[in-house]
XYZ file of C-alpha atoms in Angstrom:
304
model
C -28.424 183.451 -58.574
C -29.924 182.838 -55.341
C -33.048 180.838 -57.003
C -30.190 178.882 -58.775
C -28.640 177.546 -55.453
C -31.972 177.042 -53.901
C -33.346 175.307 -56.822
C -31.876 171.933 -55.819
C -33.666 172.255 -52.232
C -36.609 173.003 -53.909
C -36.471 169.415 -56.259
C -36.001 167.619 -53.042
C -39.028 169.268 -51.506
C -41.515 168.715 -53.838
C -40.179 165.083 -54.404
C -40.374 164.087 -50.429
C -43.325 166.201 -49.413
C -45.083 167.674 -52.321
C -45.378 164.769 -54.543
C -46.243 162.193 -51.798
C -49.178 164.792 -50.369
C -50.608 165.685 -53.773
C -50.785 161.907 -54.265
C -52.428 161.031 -51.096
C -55.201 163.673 -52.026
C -55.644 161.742 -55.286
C -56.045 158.739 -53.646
C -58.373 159.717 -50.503
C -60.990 160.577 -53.753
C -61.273 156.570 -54.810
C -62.495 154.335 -53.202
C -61.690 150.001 -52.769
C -64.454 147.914 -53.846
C -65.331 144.598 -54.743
C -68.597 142.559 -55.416
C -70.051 140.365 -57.914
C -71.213 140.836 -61.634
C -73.557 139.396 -63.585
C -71.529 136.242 -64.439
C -71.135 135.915 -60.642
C -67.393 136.569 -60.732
C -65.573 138.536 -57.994
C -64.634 142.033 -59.414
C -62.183 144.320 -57.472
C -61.033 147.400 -58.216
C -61.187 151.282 -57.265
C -64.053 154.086 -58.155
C -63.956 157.362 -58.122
C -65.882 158.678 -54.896
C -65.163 162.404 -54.531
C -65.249 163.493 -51.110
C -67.240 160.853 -49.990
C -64.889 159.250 -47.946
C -64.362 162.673 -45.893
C -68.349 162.946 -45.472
C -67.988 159.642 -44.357
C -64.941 159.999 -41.919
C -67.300 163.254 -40.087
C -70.707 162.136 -40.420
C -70.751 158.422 -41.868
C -69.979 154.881 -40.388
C -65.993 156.141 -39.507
C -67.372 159.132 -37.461
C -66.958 157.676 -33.651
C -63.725 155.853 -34.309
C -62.328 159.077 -36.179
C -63.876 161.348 -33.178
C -62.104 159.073 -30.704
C -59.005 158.753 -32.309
C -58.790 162.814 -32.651
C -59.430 162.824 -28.902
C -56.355 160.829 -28.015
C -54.126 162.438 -30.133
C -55.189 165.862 -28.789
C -55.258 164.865 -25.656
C -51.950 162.641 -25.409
C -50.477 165.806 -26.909
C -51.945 168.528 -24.815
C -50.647 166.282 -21.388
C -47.249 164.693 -22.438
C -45.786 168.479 -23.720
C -46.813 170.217 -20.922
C -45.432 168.022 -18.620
C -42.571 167.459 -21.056
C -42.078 171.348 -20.446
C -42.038 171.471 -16.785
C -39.601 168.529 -16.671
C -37.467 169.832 -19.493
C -37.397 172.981 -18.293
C -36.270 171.563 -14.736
C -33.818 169.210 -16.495
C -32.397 172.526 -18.180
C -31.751 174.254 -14.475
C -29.923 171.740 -13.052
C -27.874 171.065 -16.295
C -26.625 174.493 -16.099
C -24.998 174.880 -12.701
C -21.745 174.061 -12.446
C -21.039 171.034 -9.773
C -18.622 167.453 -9.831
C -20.588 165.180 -12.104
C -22.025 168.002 -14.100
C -21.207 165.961 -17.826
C -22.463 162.343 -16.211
C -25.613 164.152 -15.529
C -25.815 165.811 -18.975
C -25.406 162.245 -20.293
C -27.729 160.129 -18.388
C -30.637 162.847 -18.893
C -29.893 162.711 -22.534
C -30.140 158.617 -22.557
C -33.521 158.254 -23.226
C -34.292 160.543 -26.200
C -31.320 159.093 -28.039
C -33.145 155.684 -27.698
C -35.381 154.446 -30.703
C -39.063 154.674 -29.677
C -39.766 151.327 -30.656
C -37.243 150.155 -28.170
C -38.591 152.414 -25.878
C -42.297 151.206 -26.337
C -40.700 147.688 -25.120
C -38.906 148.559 -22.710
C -41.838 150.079 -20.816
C -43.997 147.366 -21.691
C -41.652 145.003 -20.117
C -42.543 147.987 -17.267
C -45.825 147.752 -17.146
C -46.500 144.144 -17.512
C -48.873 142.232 -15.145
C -46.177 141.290 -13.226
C -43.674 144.487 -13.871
C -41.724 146.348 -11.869
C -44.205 149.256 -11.751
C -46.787 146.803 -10.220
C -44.780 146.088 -8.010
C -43.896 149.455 -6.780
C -47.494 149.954 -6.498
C -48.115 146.824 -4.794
C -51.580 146.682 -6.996
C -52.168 144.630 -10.058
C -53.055 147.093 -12.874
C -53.699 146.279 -16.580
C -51.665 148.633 -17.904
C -51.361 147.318 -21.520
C -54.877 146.396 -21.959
C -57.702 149.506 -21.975
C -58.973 152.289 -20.308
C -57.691 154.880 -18.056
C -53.909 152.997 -17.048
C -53.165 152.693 -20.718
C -53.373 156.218 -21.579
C -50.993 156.636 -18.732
C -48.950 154.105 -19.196
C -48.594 156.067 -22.719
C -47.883 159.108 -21.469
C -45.248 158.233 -18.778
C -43.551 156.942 -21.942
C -43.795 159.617 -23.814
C -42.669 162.060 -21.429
C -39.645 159.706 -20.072
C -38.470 159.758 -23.516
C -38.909 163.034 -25.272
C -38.499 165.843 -21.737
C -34.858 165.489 -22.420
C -35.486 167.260 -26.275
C -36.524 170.191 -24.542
C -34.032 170.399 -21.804
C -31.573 169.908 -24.255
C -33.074 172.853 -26.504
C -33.651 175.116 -23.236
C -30.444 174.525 -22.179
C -28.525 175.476 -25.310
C -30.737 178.981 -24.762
C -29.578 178.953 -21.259
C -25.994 178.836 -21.965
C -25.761 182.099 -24.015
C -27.294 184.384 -21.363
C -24.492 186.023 -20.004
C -23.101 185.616 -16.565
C -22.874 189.750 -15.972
C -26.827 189.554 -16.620
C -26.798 187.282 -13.342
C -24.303 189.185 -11.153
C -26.107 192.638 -11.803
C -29.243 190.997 -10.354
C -27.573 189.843 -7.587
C -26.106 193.314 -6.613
C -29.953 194.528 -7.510
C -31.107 192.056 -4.626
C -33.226 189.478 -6.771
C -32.876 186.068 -5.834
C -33.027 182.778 -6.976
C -36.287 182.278 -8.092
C -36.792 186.219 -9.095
C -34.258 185.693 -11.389
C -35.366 182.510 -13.076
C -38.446 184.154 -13.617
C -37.493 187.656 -14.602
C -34.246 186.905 -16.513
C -34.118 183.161 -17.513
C -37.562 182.323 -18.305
C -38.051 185.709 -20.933
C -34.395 185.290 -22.465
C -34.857 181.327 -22.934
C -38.506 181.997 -24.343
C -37.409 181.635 -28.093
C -35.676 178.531 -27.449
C -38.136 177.016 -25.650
C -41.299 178.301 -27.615
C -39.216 176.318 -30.954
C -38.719 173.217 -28.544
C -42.601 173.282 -27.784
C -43.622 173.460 -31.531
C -41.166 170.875 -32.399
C -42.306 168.858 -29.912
C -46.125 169.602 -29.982
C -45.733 168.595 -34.328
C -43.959 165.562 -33.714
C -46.833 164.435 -31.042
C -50.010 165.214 -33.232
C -48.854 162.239 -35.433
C -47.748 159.682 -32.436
C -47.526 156.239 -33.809
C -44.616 153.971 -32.821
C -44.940 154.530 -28.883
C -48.666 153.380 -28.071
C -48.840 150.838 -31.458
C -45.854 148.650 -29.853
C -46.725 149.757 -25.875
C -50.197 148.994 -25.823
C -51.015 147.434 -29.672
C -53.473 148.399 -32.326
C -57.536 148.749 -32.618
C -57.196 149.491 -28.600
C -60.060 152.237 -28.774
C -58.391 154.431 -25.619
C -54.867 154.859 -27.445
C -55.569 155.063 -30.301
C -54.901 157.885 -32.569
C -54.673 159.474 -36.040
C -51.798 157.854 -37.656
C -52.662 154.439 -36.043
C -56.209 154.809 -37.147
C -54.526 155.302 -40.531
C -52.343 152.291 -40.585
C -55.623 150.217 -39.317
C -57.047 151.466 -42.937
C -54.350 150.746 -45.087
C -53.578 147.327 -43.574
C -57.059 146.212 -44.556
C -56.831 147.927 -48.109
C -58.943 150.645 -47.829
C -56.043 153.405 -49.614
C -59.355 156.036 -50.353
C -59.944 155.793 -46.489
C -56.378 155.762 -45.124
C -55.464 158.446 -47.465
C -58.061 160.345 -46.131
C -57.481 160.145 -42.398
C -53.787 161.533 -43.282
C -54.676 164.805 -45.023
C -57.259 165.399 -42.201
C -53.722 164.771 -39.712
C -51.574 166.854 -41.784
C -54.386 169.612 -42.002
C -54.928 169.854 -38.388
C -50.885 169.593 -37.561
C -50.566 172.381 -40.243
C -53.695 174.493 -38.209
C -51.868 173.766 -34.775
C -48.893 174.649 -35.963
C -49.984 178.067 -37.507
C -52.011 179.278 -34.423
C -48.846 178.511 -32.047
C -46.523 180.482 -34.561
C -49.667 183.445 -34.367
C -50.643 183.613 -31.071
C -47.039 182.734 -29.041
C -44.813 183.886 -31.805
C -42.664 181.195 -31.693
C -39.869 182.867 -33.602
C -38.156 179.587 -35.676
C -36.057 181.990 -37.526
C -34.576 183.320 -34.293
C -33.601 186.845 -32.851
C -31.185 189.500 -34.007
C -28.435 190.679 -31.862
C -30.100 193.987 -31.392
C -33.138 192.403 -30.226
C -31.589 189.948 -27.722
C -29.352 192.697 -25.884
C -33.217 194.509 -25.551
C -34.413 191.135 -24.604
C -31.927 191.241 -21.451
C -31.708 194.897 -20.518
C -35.542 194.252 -19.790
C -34.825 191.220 -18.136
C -32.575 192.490 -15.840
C -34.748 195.663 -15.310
C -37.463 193.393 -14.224
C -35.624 191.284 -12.149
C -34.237 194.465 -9.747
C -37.796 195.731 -9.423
């Protein structure tokens, strides 16, 4: 019975994942060519390579772009969600306490997630312009949209402005279903402020915001839309996996672009499995049982 009611899930997973990924692993074994024959007229078509165009992507002609393109997107993700955490973690906080303009505040943090990346990309290009307004905060003239150092963080300042408010917004909701007794024991224990935060809200929000990180840190491996319409394409410091991607299959070469997505959805599927192991991010979420445990430690910890 149960296999019954799933079974229609289960069609519309293998049509929207399964089918597409089996199909790009079919095509990242051909390869485009074209060239002459004998008559001297232009033949085009596709041949069956293998796993030459992986060889080729790690050790061949595509190495050094590839190499440099996993850089950026391991390194724009390591930076933005870590500082995404701090900030959404500190967005969380204030969220929570009760004061006039509490909803306004809840609102405004919320603004920028809810807008479309594109959009965002724009708007912070309009930013970062020659003759922006964060030029002329700085009072210096820095090429943000062109190369180098000031478009990676030109990049990331985007990034994080946009998606912090995700994991306040997740933290938060964690936040809100800690008990207020938990709180007022602690205080009659003599912990303050910042004893408690770390003793009671940081373990009990820990599921919440381990989920929040993993959603955040899978969505960020395959960054496209944000540094394609900030900074543009073939710029060799932003660039990253899914760009590098597009770059193929806008000049035709499928075998290639195929290719440079499995290796993507192979090292998002790695990432993803070693948080999961090592943090135990716990998607499916805690049992009651567990979660009164969860704060008769924390509050133990927090009168120590």
């Amino acid at each position: 019975m149960a296999t019954a009611l799933l079974s229609p899930t289960f069609i519309v997973l293998a049509l929207v994942i399964a089918y597409p990924l089996l199909s790009a692993v079919y095509q990242s074994m051909f390869s485009s060519q074209s060239g002459l024959d004998a008559d001297g007229f232009v033949v085009e078509g596709e041949t069956f390579v293998g796993i030459a165009n992986y060889l080729d992507i790690f050790t061949g002609s595509d190495s050094p772009r590839f190499y440099n393109a996993l850089w950026n997107t391991s390194f724009f993700t390591f930076v933005s969600v870590s500082l995404e955490t701090v900030i959404g973690v500190a967005f969380a906080v204030m969220m929570n306490r009760a004061f006039k303009g509490r909803a306004f505040l809840r609102a405004a943090i919320l603004v920028p997630w809810a807008i479309p990346t594109a959009v965002s990309g724009l708007l912070w290009r309009w930013i970062f312009q020659s003759n922006g307004i964060a030029n002329e905060l700085l009072n210096q003239e820095i090429l943000w949209t062109a190369e180098g150092m000031s478009a990676q963080i030109a990049v990331i300042t985007a990034e994080v402005w946009k998606t912090a408010p995700f994991i306040g917004l997740l933290v938060l909701a964690g936040m809100q279903i800690i008990p207020e007794e938990v709180y007022e024991a602690a205080k009659l224990d003599g912990a303050s402020g910042w004893r408690q935060f770390w003793s009671i809200t940081l373990p009990l929000v820990r599921p919440a915001l381990l989920v929040a990180v993993l959603f955040r840190l899978l969505d960020s491996l395959r960054m496209f839309d944000l540094p394609f319409v900030l900074i543009g394409p073939r710029k060799s410091s932003v660039e990253t996996l899914s760009i590098l991607a597009w770059d193929e299959s806008n000049q035709l070469n499928y075998g290639a672009a195929s290719a440079f997505s499995i290796i993507l959805v192979i090292y998002v599927a790695i990432i993803a499995f070693v948080f999961i192991k090592l943090l135990g991010a716990n998607v499916a979420g805690d049992s009651e049982e567990k979660s009164v445990r969860r704060m008769r430690t924390a509050r133990r910890k927090a009168a120590r």
